[in-house]
JSON list of C-alpha atoms in Angstrom, two decimals:
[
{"chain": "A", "resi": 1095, "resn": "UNK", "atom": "CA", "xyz": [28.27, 49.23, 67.74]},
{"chain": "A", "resi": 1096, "resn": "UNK", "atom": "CA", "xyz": [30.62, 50.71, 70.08]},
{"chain": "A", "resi": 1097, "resn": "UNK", "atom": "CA", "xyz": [34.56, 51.00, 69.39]},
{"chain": "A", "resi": 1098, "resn": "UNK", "atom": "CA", "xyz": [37.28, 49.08, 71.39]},
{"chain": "A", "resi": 1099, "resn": "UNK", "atom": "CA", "xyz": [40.63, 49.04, 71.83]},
{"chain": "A", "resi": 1100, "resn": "UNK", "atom": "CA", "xyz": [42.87, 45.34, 71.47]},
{"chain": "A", "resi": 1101, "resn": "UNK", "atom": "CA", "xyz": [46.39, 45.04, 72.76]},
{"chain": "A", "resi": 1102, "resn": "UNK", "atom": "CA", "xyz": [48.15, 42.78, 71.19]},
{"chain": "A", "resi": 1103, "resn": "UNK", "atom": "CA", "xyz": [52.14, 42.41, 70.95]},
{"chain": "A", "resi": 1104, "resn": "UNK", "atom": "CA", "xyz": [52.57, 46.05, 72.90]},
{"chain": "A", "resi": 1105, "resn": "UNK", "atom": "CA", "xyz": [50.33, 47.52, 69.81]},
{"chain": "A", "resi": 1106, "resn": "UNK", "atom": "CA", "xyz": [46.90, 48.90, 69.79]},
{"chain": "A", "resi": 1107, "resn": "UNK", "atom": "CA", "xyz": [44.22, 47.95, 67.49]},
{"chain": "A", "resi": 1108, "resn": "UNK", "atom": "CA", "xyz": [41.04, 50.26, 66.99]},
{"chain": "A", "resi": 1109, "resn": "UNK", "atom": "CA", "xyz": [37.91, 48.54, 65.91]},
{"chain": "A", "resi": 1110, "resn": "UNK", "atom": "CA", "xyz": [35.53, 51.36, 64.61]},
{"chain": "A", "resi": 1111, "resn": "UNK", "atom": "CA", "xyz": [32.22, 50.29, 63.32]},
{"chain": "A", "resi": 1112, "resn": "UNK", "atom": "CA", "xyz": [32.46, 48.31, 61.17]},
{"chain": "A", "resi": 1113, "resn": "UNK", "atom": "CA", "xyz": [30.55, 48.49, 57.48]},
{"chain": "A", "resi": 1114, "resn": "UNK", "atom": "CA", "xyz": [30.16, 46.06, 55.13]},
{"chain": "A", "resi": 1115, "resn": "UNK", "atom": "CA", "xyz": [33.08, 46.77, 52.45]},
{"chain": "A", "resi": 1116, "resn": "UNK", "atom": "CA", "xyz": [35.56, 47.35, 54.90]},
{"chain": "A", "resi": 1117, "resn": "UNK", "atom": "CA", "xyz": [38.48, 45.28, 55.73]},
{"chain": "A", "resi": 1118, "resn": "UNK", "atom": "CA", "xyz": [38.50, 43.07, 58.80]},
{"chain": "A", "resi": 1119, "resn": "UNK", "atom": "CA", "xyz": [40.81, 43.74, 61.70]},
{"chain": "A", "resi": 1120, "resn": "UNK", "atom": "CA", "xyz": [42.35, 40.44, 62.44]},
{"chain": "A", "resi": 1121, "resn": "UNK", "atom": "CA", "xyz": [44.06, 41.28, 65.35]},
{"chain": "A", "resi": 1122, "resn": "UNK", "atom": "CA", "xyz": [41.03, 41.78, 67.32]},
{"chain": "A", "resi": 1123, "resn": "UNK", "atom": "CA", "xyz": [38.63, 38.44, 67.36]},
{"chain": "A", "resi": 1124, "resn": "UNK", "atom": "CA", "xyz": [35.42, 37.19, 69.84]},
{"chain": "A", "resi": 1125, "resn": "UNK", "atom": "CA", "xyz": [36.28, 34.17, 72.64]},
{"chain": "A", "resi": 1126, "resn": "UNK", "atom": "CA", "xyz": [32.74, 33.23, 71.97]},
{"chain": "A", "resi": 1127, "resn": "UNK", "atom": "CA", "xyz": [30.48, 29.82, 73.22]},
{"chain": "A", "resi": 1128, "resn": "UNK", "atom": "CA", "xyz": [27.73, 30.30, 70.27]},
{"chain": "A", "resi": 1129, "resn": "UNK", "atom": "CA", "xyz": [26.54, 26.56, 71.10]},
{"chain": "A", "resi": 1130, "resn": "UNK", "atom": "CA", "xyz": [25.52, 28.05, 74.62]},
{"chain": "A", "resi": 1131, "resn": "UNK", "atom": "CA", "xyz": [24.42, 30.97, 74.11]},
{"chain": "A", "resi": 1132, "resn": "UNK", "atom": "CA", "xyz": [22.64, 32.31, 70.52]},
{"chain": "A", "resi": 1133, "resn": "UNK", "atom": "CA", "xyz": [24.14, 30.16, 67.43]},
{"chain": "A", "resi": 1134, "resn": "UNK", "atom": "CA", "xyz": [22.10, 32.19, 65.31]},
{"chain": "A", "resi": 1135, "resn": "UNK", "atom": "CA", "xyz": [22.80, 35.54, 65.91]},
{"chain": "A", "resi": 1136, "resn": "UNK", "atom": "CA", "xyz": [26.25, 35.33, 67.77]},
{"chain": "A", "resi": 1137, "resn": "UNK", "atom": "CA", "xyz": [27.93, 35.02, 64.13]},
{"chain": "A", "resi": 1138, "resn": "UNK", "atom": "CA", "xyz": [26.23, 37.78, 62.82]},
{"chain": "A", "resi": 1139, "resn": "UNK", "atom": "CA", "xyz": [27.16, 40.29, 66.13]},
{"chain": "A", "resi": 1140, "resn": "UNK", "atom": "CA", "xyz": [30.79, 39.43, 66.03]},
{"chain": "A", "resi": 1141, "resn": "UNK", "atom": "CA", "xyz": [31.02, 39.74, 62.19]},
{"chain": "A", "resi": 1142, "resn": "UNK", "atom": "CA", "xyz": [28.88, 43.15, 62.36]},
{"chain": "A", "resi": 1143, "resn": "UNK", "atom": "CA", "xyz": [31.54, 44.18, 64.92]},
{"chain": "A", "resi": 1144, "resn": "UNK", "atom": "CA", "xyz": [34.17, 44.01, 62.02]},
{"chain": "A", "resi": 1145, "resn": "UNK", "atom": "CA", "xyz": [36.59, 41.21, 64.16]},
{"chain": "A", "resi": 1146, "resn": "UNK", "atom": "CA", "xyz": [38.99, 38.87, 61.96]},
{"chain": "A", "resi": 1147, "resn": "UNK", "atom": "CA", "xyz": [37.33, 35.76, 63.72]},
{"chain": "A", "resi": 1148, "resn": "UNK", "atom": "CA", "xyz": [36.32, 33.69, 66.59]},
{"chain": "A", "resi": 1149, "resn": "UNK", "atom": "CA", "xyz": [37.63, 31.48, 69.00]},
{"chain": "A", "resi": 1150, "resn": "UNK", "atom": "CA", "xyz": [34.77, 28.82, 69.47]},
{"chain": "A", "resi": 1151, "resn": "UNK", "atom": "CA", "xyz": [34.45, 25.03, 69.70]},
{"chain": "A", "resi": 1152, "resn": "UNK", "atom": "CA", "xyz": [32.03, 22.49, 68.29]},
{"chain": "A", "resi": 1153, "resn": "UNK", "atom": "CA", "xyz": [31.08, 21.21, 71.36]},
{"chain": "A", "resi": 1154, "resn": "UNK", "atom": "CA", "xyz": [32.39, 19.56, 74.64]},
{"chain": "A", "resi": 1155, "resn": "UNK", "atom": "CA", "xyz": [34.46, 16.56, 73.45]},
{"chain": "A", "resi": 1156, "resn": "UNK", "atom": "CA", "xyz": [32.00, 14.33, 75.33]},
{"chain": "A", "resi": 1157, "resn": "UNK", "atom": "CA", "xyz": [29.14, 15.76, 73.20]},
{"chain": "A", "resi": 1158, "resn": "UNK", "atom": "CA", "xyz": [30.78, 14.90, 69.67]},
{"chain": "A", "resi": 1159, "resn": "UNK", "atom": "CA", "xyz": [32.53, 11.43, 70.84]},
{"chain": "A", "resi": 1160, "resn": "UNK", "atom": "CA", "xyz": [29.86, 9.69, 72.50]},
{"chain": "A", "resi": 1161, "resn": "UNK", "atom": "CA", "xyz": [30.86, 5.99, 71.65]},
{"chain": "A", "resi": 1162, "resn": "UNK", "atom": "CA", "xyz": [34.47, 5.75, 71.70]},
{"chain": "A", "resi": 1163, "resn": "UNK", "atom": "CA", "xyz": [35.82, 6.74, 67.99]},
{"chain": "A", "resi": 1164, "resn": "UNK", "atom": "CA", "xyz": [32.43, 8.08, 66.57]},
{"chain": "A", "resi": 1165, "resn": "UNK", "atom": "CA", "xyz": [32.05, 11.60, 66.35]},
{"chain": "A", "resi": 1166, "resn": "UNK", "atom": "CA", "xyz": [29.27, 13.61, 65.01]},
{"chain": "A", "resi": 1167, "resn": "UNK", "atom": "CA", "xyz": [29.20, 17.75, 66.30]},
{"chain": "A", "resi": 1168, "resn": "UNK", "atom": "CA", "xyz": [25.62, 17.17, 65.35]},
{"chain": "A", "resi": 1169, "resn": "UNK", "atom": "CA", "xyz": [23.07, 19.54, 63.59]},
{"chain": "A", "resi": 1170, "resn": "UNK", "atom": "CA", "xyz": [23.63, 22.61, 65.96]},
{"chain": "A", "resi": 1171, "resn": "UNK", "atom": "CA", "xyz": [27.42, 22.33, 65.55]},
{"chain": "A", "resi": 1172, "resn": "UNK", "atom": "CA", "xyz": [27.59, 22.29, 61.78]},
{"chain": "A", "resi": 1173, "resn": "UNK", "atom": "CA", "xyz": [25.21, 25.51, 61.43]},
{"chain": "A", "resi": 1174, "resn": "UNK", "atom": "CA", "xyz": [27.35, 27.01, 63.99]},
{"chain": "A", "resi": 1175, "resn": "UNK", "atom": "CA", "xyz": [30.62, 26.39, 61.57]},
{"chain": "A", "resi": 1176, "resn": "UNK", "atom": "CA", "xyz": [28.65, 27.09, 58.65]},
{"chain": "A", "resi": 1177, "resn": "UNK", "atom": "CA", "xyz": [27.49, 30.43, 59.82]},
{"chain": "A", "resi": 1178, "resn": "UNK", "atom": "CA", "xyz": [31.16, 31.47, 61.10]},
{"chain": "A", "resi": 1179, "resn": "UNK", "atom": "CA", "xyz": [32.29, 30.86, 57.58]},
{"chain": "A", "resi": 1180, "resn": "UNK", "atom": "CA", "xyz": [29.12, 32.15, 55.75]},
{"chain": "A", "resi": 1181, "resn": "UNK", "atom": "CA", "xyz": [29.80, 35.88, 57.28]},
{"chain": "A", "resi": 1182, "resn": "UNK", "atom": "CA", "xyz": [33.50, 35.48, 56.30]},
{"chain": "A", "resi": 1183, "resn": "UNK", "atom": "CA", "xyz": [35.41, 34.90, 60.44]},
{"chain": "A", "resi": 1184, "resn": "UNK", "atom": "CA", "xyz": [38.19, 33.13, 60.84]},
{"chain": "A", "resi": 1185, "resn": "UNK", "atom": "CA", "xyz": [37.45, 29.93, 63.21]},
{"chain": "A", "resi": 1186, "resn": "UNK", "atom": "CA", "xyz": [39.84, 28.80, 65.64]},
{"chain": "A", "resi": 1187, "resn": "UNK", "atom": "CA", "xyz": [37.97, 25.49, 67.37]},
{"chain": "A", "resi": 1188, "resn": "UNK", "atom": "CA", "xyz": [38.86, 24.55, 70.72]},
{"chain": "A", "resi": 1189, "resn": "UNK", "atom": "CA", "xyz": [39.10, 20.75, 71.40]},
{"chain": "A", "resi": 1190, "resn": "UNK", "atom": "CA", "xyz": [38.84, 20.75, 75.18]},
{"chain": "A", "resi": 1191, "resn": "UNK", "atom": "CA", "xyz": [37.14, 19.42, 78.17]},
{"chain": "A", "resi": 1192, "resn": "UNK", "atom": "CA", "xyz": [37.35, 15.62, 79.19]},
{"chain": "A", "resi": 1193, "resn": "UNK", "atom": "CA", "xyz": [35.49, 12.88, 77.96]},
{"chain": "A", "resi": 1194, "resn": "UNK", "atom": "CA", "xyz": [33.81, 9.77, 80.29]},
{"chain": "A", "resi": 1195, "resn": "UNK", "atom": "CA", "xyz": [34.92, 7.16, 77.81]},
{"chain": "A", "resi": 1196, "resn": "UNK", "atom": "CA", "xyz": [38.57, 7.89, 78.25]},
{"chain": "A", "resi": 1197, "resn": "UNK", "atom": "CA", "xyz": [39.03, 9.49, 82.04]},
{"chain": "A", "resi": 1198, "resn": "UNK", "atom": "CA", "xyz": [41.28, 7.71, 84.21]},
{"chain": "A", "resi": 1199, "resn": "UNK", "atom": "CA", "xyz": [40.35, 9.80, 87.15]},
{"chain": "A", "resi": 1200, "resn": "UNK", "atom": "CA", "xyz": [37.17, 8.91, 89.33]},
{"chain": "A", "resi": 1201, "resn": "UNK", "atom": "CA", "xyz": [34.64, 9.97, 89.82]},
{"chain": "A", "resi": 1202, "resn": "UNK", "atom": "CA", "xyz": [34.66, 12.06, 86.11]},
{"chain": "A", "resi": 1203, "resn": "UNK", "atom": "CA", "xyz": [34.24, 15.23, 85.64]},
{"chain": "A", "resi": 1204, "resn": "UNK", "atom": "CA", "xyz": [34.26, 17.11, 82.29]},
{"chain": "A", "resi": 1205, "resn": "UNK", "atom": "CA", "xyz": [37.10, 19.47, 83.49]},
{"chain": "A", "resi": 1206, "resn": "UNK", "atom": "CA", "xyz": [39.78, 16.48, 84.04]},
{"chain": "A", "resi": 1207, "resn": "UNK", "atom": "CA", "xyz": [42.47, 17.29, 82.46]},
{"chain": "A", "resi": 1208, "resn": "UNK", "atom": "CA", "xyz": [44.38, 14.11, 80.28]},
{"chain": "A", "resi": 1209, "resn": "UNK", "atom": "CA", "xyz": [47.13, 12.09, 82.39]},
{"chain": "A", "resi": 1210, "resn": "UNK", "atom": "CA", "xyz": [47.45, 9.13, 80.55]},
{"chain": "A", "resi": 1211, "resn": "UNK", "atom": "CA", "xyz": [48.80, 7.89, 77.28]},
{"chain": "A", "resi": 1212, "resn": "UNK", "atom": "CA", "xyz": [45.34, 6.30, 76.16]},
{"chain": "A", "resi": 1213, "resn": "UNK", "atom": "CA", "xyz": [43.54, 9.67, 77.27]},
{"chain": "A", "resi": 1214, "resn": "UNK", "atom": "CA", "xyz": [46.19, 11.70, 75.40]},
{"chain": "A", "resi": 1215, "resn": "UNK", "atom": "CA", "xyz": [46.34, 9.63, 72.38]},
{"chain": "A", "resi": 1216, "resn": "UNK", "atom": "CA", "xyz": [42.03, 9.85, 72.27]},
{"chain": "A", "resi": 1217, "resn": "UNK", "atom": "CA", "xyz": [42.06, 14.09, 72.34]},
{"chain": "A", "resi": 1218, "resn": "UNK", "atom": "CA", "xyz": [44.56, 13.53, 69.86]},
{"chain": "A", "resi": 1219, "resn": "UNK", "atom": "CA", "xyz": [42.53, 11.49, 67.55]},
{"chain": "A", "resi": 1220, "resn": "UNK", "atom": "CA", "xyz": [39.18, 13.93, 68.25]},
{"chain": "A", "resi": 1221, "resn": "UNK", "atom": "CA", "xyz": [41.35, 17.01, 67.23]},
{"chain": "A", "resi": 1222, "resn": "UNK", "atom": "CA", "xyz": [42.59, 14.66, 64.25]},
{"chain": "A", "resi": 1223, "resn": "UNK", "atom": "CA", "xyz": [38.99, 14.15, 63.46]},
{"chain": "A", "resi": 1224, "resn": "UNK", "atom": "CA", "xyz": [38.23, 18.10, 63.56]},
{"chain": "A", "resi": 1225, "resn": "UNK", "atom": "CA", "xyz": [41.40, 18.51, 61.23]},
{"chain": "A", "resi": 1226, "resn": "UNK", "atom": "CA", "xyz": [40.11, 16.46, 58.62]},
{"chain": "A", "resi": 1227, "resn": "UNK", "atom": "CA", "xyz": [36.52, 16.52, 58.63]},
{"chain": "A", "resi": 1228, "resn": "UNK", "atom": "CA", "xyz": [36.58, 20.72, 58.93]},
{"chain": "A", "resi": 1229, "resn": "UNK", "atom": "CA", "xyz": [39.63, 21.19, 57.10]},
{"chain": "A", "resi": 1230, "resn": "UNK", "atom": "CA", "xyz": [38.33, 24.41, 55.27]},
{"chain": "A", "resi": 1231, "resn": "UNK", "atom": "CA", "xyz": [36.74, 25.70, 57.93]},
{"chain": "A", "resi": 1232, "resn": "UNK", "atom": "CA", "xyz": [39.03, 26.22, 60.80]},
{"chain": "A", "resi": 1233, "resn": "UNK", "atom": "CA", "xyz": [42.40, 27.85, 61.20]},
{"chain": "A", "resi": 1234, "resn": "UNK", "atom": "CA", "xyz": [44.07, 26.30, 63.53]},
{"chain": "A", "resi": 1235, "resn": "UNK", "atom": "CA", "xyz": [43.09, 23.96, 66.70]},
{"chain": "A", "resi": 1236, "resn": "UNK", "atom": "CA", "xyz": [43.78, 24.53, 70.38]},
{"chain": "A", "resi": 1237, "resn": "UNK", "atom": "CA", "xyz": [44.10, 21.48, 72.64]},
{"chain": "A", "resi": 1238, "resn": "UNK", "atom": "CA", "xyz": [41.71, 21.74, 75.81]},
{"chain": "A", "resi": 1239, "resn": "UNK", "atom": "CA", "xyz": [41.02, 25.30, 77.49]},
{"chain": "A", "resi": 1240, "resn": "UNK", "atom": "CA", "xyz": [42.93, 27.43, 79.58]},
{"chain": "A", "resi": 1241, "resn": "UNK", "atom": "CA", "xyz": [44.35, 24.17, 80.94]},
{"chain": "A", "resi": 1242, "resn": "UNK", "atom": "CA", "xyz": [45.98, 26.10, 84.30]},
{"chain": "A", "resi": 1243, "resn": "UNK", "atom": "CA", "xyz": [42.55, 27.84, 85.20]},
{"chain": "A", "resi": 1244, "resn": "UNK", "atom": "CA", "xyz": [41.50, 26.21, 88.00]},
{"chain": "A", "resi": 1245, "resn": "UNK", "atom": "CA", "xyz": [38.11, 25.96, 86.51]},
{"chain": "A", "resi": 1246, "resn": "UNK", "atom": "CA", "xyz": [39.32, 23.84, 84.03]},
{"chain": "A", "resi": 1247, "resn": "UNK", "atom": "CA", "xyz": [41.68, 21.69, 85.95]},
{"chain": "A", "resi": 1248, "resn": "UNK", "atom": "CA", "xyz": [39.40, 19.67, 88.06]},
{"chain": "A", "resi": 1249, "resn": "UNK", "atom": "CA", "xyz": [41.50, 16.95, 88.64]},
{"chain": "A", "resi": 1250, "resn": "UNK", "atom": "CA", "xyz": [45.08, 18.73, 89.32]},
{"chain": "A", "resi": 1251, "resn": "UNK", "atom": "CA", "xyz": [46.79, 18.06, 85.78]},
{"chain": "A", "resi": 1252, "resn": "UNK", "atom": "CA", "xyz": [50.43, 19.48, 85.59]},
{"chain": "A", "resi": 1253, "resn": "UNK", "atom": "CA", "xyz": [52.51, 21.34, 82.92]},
{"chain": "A", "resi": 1254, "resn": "UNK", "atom": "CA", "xyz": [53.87, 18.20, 82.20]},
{"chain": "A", "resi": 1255, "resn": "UNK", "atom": "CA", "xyz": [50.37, 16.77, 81.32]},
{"chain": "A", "resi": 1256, "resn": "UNK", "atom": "CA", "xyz": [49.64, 18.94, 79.34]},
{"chain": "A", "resi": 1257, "resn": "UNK", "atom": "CA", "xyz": [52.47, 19.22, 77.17]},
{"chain": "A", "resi": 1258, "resn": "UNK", "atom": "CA", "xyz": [51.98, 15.47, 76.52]},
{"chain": "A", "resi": 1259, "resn": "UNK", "atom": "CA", "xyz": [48.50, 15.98, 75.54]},
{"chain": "A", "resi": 1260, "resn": "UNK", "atom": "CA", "xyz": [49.84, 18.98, 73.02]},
{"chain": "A", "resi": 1261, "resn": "UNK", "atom": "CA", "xyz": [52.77, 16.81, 71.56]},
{"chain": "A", "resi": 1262, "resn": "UNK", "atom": "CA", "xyz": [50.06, 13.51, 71.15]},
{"chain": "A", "resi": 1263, "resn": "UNK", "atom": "CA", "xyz": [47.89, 16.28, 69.28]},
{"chain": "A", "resi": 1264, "resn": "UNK", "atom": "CA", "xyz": [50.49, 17.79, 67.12]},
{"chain": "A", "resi": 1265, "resn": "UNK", "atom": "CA", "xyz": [52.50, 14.32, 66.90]},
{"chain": "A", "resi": 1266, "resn": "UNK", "atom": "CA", "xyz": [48.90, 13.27, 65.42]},
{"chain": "A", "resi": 1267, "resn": "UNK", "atom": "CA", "xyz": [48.31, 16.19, 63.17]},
{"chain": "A", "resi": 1268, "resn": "UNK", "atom": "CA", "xyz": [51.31, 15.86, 61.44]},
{"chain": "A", "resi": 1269, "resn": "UNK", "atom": "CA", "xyz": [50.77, 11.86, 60.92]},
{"chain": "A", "resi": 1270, "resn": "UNK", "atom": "CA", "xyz": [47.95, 12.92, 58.75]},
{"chain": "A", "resi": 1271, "resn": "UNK", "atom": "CA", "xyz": [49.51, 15.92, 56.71]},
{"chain": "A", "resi": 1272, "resn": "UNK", "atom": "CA", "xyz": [46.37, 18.36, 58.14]},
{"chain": "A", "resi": 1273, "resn": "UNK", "atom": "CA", "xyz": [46.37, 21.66, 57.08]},
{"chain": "A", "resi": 1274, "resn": "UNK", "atom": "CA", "xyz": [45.79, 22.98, 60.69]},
{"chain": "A", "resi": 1275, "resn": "UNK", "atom": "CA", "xyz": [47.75, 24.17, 63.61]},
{"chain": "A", "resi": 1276, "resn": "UNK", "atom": "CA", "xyz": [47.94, 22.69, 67.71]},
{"chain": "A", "resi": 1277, "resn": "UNK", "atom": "CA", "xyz": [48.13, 25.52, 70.06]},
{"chain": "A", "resi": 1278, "resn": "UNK", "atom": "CA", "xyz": [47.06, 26.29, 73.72]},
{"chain": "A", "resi": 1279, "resn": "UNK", "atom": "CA", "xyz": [45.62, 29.08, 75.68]},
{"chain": "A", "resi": 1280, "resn": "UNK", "atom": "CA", "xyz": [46.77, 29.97, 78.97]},
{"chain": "A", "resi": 1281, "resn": "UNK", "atom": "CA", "xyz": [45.14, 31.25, 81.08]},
{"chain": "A", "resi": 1282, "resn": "UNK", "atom": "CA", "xyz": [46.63, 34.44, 83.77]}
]
């Protein structure tokens, strides 16, 4: 394993190789896509590397919610969480990309951002889902995905949109007394 070198807050983090008995560094962590890519070995590599954690979702929101309030992250997405944990990472699940059975916009794509209530108030409910059913296994939650990429902004959504679809998120969170946190990533 090589070494690397984090900024974070104007300070520098060195992660050395890592061996088993040493403490973590939590300030450096893997932006990973383990349902993509290698769910059974991409745990193990960042955890080998010595990182705190990972930043990782279950799946695209369309691929747990496929009939509107019914969500299941299915077989691979449970071994995926269940690996993350087993090798001792932190988990921080992203709840992000759109979802057919709520887009307003036409013709759908899985990068359009919320811009209604109903759409806000349904990401809301699937990161209120993740909050309860994975309540031990994630750290906090962030609400869709580098939201000002335009990658990830297929359908022009504005600051505005998506601090609605944060507040409906947190607003929701709260309701329920999860032990989680709503944040976003953005992207520059």
């Amino acid at each position: 394993l090589y070494e690397f070198t984090t900024v974070r807050n104007g300070k520098f983090s060195i992660a050395r190789t890592w061996k088993e008995g040493m403490p973590r560094n939590n300030i450096f962590w893997f932006t990973t896509h383990f349902g993509l890519y290698d769910p059974e070995k991409g745990p193990e590599v960042a955890a080998r590397s010595g990182a705190g954690g990972v930043r990782d979702g279950l799946s695209e929101w369309s691929g747990v919610e496929r009939e509107k309030g019914v969500y299941d992250a299915g077989e691979k997405g449970n071994a995926i969480v269940e690996r993350v944990k087993n090798y001792g990472l932190d988990n921080l699940c992203i709840a992000s990309y759109g979802n057919p059975l709520y887009s307003a916009d036409s013709p759908f794509h899985k990068f359009n951002v919320p811009k209604t209530q109903a759409e806000y108030d349904a990401l809301a409910n699937y990161g209120a889902w993740i909050a309860k059913r994975y309540s031990n296994e994630f750290c906090g939650i962030e609400v869709w995905n580098e939201w000002n990429n335009g990658a990830f902004n297929y359908n022009g959504g504005t600051p505005e949109h998506y601090a609605e679809a944060l507040k409906a998120g947190g607003r929701r969170a709260f309701s329920m007394d999860a032990y989680c946190f709503f944040h976003t990533f953005l992207h520059n």
